[in-house]
Every structure is written in C-alpha cells, then in structure tokens.
Amino acid sequence: RTSTDLRPHGQDFGEQEQRNQSRMAKFVPASRGGALPSMEGATLIIADVSLGNVGQLAADLIVTTLGMEVVAYLDDAAVLPVAGNEEGVMHVSAELYHAPAHKLFVLQQRSACISSQADALSARLITWATASSVKSVLLLSSLAADLRTDARLARGVLLSVAFPLGPHGGAARERV
C-alpha cells in the first residue's frame, strides 16, 4: 500500500460504503456509565451546517437560553472530526443537548459532513429519530437570499419546508 491508499487493508471502497450506509447513528452518553434520556414524544432540533452558520447560531441561542446540558455525542464516520475549547469546556463535532422541562433535544453539529455521505447520514438520523419515538423534528438551516424570487423578496415571504419522518419522508423531500 502507498501513503495515498486510504482503504483498510484487504477492503474495497464499495464494502466500506455499504457498511457506512447501513449502520445506525451512534450516540455516546456524555456521562460515564450514563444512558441517553428517553426521547419518546420529544421535539428534536437539528442545526445544519449551512450558509452563515445560521442554524448553528440559532441552536446555540436555544441551548444557552434554556440552560440545556450535553447528554451525548454523535459518533458517525460521515461527520468530520473537530474539537474546540470554549471557556474551559471541550466541544466536539456533534453534541446532543437536552432540556427535560421542555421535552426538547438539540443536535448541534459544529462541523460539516462528508458530502458523499450526506444522504446516508440523513437516513441514519431519520432511522434513529424514528426508533427513538421523537414526536417532531425541526431542522435549522439557511438559504442564500439570491435564490429567492423578486416577488418573494417584495412580500417578505418566509420560506419553510416540512415533511414527515419515516418511510414516506423521502418522497415528500423529492417533491420540494
């Protein structure tokens, strides 16, 4: 093998990609020996890494305002690894916050995902949210203003998209 060959020994890229797409998103509890709180009936907010970091900033505002605590870290090969320190607190690529009084969870993703694995990551997150009996999911993202039409700009129309979780969600997304 050469230094540019990133394949694990004896494995081809097709086998690795199949494993990446089939595995479920894994959350590691933030406290040693801890368990994830039940998400049944809760709302899950997912901050998207997008233009101007709007989703991430909005999620940070929610987390700070509600005094949410980190309950888990997302471990997924599709999310680029990153670590940072803020006032003595270590943060990683993707963290799951919880506000029990509000039945609210926020998944704060601080680094981009590998573009070729974005669809597989989305599928794993949908599978996880569905299996966790999450009531609703809100994706915080942003859209470049130049993609809006003059008529929408003049009316101040807010753009939003909603689609169901589960097996029919993909079909709804395709219509958007």
mmCIF file of C-alpha atoms in Angstrom:
data_model
loop_
_atom_site.group_PDB
_atom_site.id
_atom_site.type_symbol
_atom_site.label_atom_id
_atom_site.label_comp_id
_atom_site.label_asym_id
_atom_site.label_seq_id
_atom_site.Cartn_x
_atom_site.Cartn_y
_atom_site.Cartn_z
ATOM 1 C CA ARG A 1 0.000 0.000 0.000
ATOM 2 C CA THR A 2 1.086 3.537 -0.677
ATOM 3 C CA SER A 3 0.565 6.500 1.652
ATOM 4 C CA THR A 4 -2.256 7.745 -0.610
ATOM 5 C CA ASP A 5 -4.198 4.465 -0.353
ATOM 6 C CA LEU A 6 -6.726 5.141 2.404
ATOM 7 C CA ARG A 7 -8.508 1.810 2.178
ATOM 8 C CA PRO A 8 -8.210 -0.509 5.156
ATOM 9 C CA HIS A 9 -6.045 -3.470 4.188
ATOM 10 C CA GLY A 10 -7.962 -6.028 2.125
ATOM 11 C CA GLN A 11 -11.098 -3.923 1.766
ATOM 12 C CA ASP A 12 -12.501 -2.098 -1.216
ATOM 13 C CA PHE A 13 -14.444 1.156 -1.159
ATOM 14 C CA GLY A 14 -17.762 -0.494 -2.097
ATOM 15 C CA GLU A 15 -17.776 -2.711 1.009
ATOM 16 C CA GLN A 16 -16.891 0.237 3.250
ATOM 17 C CA GLU A 17 -19.639 2.421 1.731
ATOM 18 C CA GLN A 18 -22.261 -0.313 2.278
ATOM 19 C CA ARG A 19 -21.269 -0.561 5.949
ATOM 20 C CA ASN A 20 -21.383 3.242 6.348
ATOM 21 C CA GLN A 21 -24.879 3.428 4.867
ATOM 22 C CA SER A 22 -26.308 0.536 6.859
ATOM 23 C CA ARG A 23 -25.063 1.433 10.330
ATOM 24 C CA MET A 24 -27.254 3.450 12.658
ATOM 25 C CA ALA A 25 -26.179 6.813 14.055
ATOM 26 C CA LYS A 26 -24.360 6.115 17.312
ATOM 27 C CA PHE A 27 -24.678 8.406 20.304
ATOM 28 C CA VAL A 28 -22.178 8.111 23.137
ATOM 29 C CA PRO A 29 -23.547 9.214 26.545
ATOM 30 C CA ALA A 30 -21.808 12.327 27.894
ATOM 31 C CA SER A 31 -21.522 10.920 31.412
ATOM 32 C CA ARG A 32 -19.505 7.798 32.041
ATOM 33 C CA GLY A 33 -21.830 4.857 32.570
ATOM 34 C CA GLY A 34 -24.811 7.087 31.766
ATOM 35 C CA ALA A 35 -27.666 6.396 29.435
ATOM 36 C CA LEU A 36 -29.492 8.591 26.985
ATOM 37 C CA PRO A 37 -32.742 10.029 28.332
ATOM 38 C CA SER A 38 -35.904 8.842 26.627
ATOM 39 C CA MET A 39 -36.788 10.862 23.548
ATOM 40 C CA GLU A 40 -40.312 9.498 23.303
ATOM 41 C CA GLY A 41 -42.716 12.319 22.449
ATOM 42 C CA ALA A 42 -39.941 14.924 22.443
ATOM 43 C CA THR A 43 -39.069 17.530 19.842
ATOM 44 C CA LEU A 44 -35.653 17.242 18.218
ATOM 45 C CA ILE A 45 -33.998 20.324 16.749
ATOM 46 C CA ILE A 46 -31.127 19.655 14.352
ATOM 47 C CA ALA A 47 -28.761 22.500 13.484
ATOM 48 C CA ASP A 48 -27.492 22.241 9.929
ATOM 49 C CA VAL A 49 -24.023 23.414 8.929
ATOM 50 C CA SER A 50 -25.133 25.930 6.311
ATOM 51 C CA LEU A 51 -24.665 29.394 4.853
ATOM 52 C CA GLY A 52 -23.624 31.884 7.538
ATOM 53 C CA ASN A 53 -23.944 29.216 10.254
ATOM 54 C CA VAL A 54 -27.491 30.454 10.858
ATOM 55 C CA GLY A 55 -28.790 27.081 12.075
ATOM 56 C CA GLN A 56 -25.841 26.616 14.412
ATOM 57 C CA LEU A 57 -26.173 30.127 15.871
ATOM 58 C CA ALA A 58 -29.909 29.651 16.408
ATOM 59 C CA ALA A 59 -29.272 26.311 18.141
ATOM 60 C CA ASP A 60 -26.604 27.901 20.360
ATOM 61 C CA LEU A 61 -29.143 30.563 21.348
ATOM 62 C CA ILE A 62 -31.728 27.905 22.286
ATOM 63 C CA VAL A 63 -29.158 25.838 24.211
ATOM 64 C CA THR A 64 -27.917 28.877 26.141
ATOM 65 C CA THR A 65 -31.347 30.398 26.805
ATOM 66 C CA LEU A 66 -32.777 27.142 28.163
ATOM 67 C CA GLY A 67 -29.581 26.148 30.010
ATOM 68 C CA MET A 68 -29.515 22.806 28.193
ATOM 69 C CA GLU A 69 -26.992 20.128 29.178
ATOM 70 C CA VAL A 70 -24.995 17.873 26.863
ATOM 71 C CA VAL A 71 -26.302 14.312 27.185
ATOM 72 C CA ALA A 72 -24.470 12.620 24.305
ATOM 73 C CA TYR A 73 -22.013 12.943 21.451
ATOM 74 C CA LEU A 74 -22.706 11.765 17.896
ATOM 75 C CA ASP A 75 -20.119 9.281 16.638
ATOM 76 C CA ASP A 76 -20.571 8.928 12.890
ATOM 77 C CA ALA A 77 -17.921 8.491 10.212
ATOM 78 C CA ALA A 78 -19.775 10.935 7.948
ATOM 79 C CA VAL A 79 -19.200 13.892 10.306
ATOM 80 C CA LEU A 80 -15.752 15.439 10.078
ATOM 81 C CA PRO A 81 -13.946 15.344 13.425
ATOM 82 C CA VAL A 82 -13.350 18.640 15.224
ATOM 83 C CA ALA A 83 -12.723 19.684 18.811
ATOM 84 C CA GLY A 84 -12.683 23.103 20.390
ATOM 85 C CA ASN A 85 -12.453 24.738 23.774
ATOM 86 C CA GLU A 86 -14.847 27.433 24.964
ATOM 87 C CA GLU A 87 -14.173 28.853 28.413
ATOM 88 C CA GLY A 88 -12.654 25.587 29.606
ATOM 89 C CA VAL A 89 -15.407 23.405 28.134
ATOM 90 C CA MET A 90 -14.468 20.975 25.357
ATOM 91 C CA HIS A 91 -16.853 20.712 22.397
ATOM 92 C CA VAL A 92 -16.777 18.148 19.581
ATOM 93 C CA SER A 93 -18.246 17.731 16.085
ATOM 94 C CA ALA A 94 -21.827 16.961 17.101
ATOM 95 C CA GLU A 95 -23.411 17.115 20.535
ATOM 96 C CA LEU A 96 -26.909 16.262 21.739
ATOM 97 C CA TYR A 97 -28.374 18.664 24.311
ATOM 98 C CA HIS A 98 -31.470 18.092 26.465
ATOM 99 C CA ALA A 99 -33.999 20.320 28.256
ATOM 100 C CA PRO A 100 -36.209 17.882 30.218
ATOM 101 C CA ALA A 101 -38.739 20.532 31.286
ATOM 102 C CA HIS A 102 -39.451 21.320 27.626
ATOM 103 C CA LYS A 103 -39.199 17.752 26.215
ATOM 104 C CA LEU A 104 -36.648 19.204 23.855
ATOM 105 C CA PHE A 105 -33.393 17.908 22.370
ATOM 106 C CA VAL A 106 -30.966 19.878 20.211
ATOM 107 C CA LEU A 107 -28.408 18.167 17.986
ATOM 108 C CA GLN A 108 -25.700 20.786 17.472
ATOM 109 C CA GLN A 109 -23.431 19.855 14.582
ATOM 110 C CA ARG A 110 -20.305 22.011 14.509
ATOM 111 C CA SER A 111 -18.506 20.528 11.517
ATOM 112 C CA ALA A 112 -19.548 19.614 8.022
ATOM 113 C CA CYS A 113 -20.300 16.093 6.957
ATOM 114 C CA ILE A 114 -18.514 14.401 4.102
ATOM 115 C CA SER A 115 -20.574 15.433 1.078
ATOM 116 C CA SER A 116 -20.602 11.964 -0.484
ATOM 117 C CA GLN A 117 -22.065 10.592 2.786
ATOM 118 C CA ALA A 118 -24.671 13.302 3.450
ATOM 119 C CA ASP A 119 -27.643 11.243 2.244
ATOM 120 C CA ALA A 120 -26.545 8.195 4.249
ATOM 121 C CA LEU A 121 -26.087 10.346 7.379
ATOM 122 C CA SER A 122 -29.560 11.835 6.901
ATOM 123 C CA ALA A 123 -31.039 8.352 6.548
ATOM 124 C CA ARG A 124 -29.281 7.189 9.734
ATOM 125 C CA LEU A 125 -30.527 10.230 11.675
ATOM 126 C CA ILE A 126 -34.093 9.659 10.445
ATOM 127 C CA THR A 127 -33.861 5.991 11.459
ATOM 128 C CA TRP A 128 -32.545 6.994 14.900
ATOM 129 C CA ALA A 129 -35.206 9.687 15.445
ATOM 130 C CA THR A 130 -37.980 7.315 14.361
ATOM 131 C CA ALA A 131 -36.659 4.461 16.541
ATOM 132 C CA SER A 132 -36.411 6.914 19.467
ATOM 133 C CA SER A 133 -40.116 7.826 19.048
ATOM 134 C CA VAL A 134 -39.364 11.518 18.543
ATOM 135 C CA LYS A 135 -42.614 13.447 18.080
ATOM 136 C CA SER A 136 -41.260 16.079 15.689
ATOM 137 C CA VAL A 137 -38.016 17.231 14.119
ATOM 138 C CA LEU A 138 -37.124 20.818 13.289
ATOM 139 C CA LEU A 139 -34.143 21.453 11.020
ATOM 140 C CA LEU A 140 -32.489 24.845 11.458
ATOM 141 C CA SER A 141 -30.726 25.884 8.278
ATOM 142 C CA SER A 142 -30.331 28.830 5.936
ATOM 143 C CA LEU A 143 -30.812 29.703 2.310
ATOM 144 C CA ALA A 144 -28.971 32.276 0.232
ATOM 145 C CA ALA A 145 -31.186 35.313 -0.397
ATOM 146 C CA ASP A 146 -30.234 35.317 -4.087
ATOM 147 C CA LEU A 147 -32.204 32.090 -4.513
ATOM 148 C CA ARG A 148 -35.440 33.901 -3.660
ATOM 149 C CA THR A 149 -37.522 35.482 -6.417
ATOM 150 C CA ASP A 150 -38.222 39.223 -6.600
ATOM 151 C CA ALA A 151 -41.891 38.592 -5.772
ATOM 152 C CA ARG A 152 -40.995 36.711 -2.598
ATOM 153 C CA LEU A 153 -38.485 39.376 -1.584
ATOM 154 C CA ALA A 154 -41.093 42.109 -2.079
ATOM 155 C CA ARG A 155 -43.689 40.251 0.030
ATOM 156 C CA GLY A 156 -41.215 39.258 2.740
ATOM 157 C CA VAL A 157 -42.308 35.631 2.427
ATOM 158 C CA LEU A 158 -40.636 33.247 4.838
ATOM 159 C CA LEU A 159 -39.613 30.003 3.177
ATOM 160 C CA SER A 160 -40.114 26.768 5.074
ATOM 161 C CA VAL A 161 -40.345 23.110 4.185
ATOM 162 C CA ALA A 162 -41.994 20.331 6.211
ATOM 163 C CA PHE A 163 -42.026 16.602 5.560
ATOM 164 C CA PRO A 164 -42.869 13.532 7.625
ATOM 165 C CA LEU A 165 -40.348 11.200 9.204
ATOM 166 C CA GLY A 166 -40.285 7.566 8.270
ATOM 167 C CA PRO A 167 -40.648 5.679 5.028
ATOM 168 C CA HIS A 168 -42.684 8.377 3.235
ATOM 169 C CA GLY A 169 -40.417 11.295 4.180
ATOM 170 C CA GLY A 170 -38.071 10.729 1.253
ATOM 171 C CA ALA A 171 -40.889 11.019 -1.266
ATOM 172 C CA ALA A 172 -42.017 14.299 0.310
ATOM 173 C CA ARG A 173 -38.464 15.688 0.133
ATOM 174 C CA GLU A 174 -38.229 14.779 -3.552
ATOM 175 C CA ARG A 175 -41.312 16.918 -4.309
ATOM 176 C CA VAL A 176 -39.763 20.039 -2.728
#
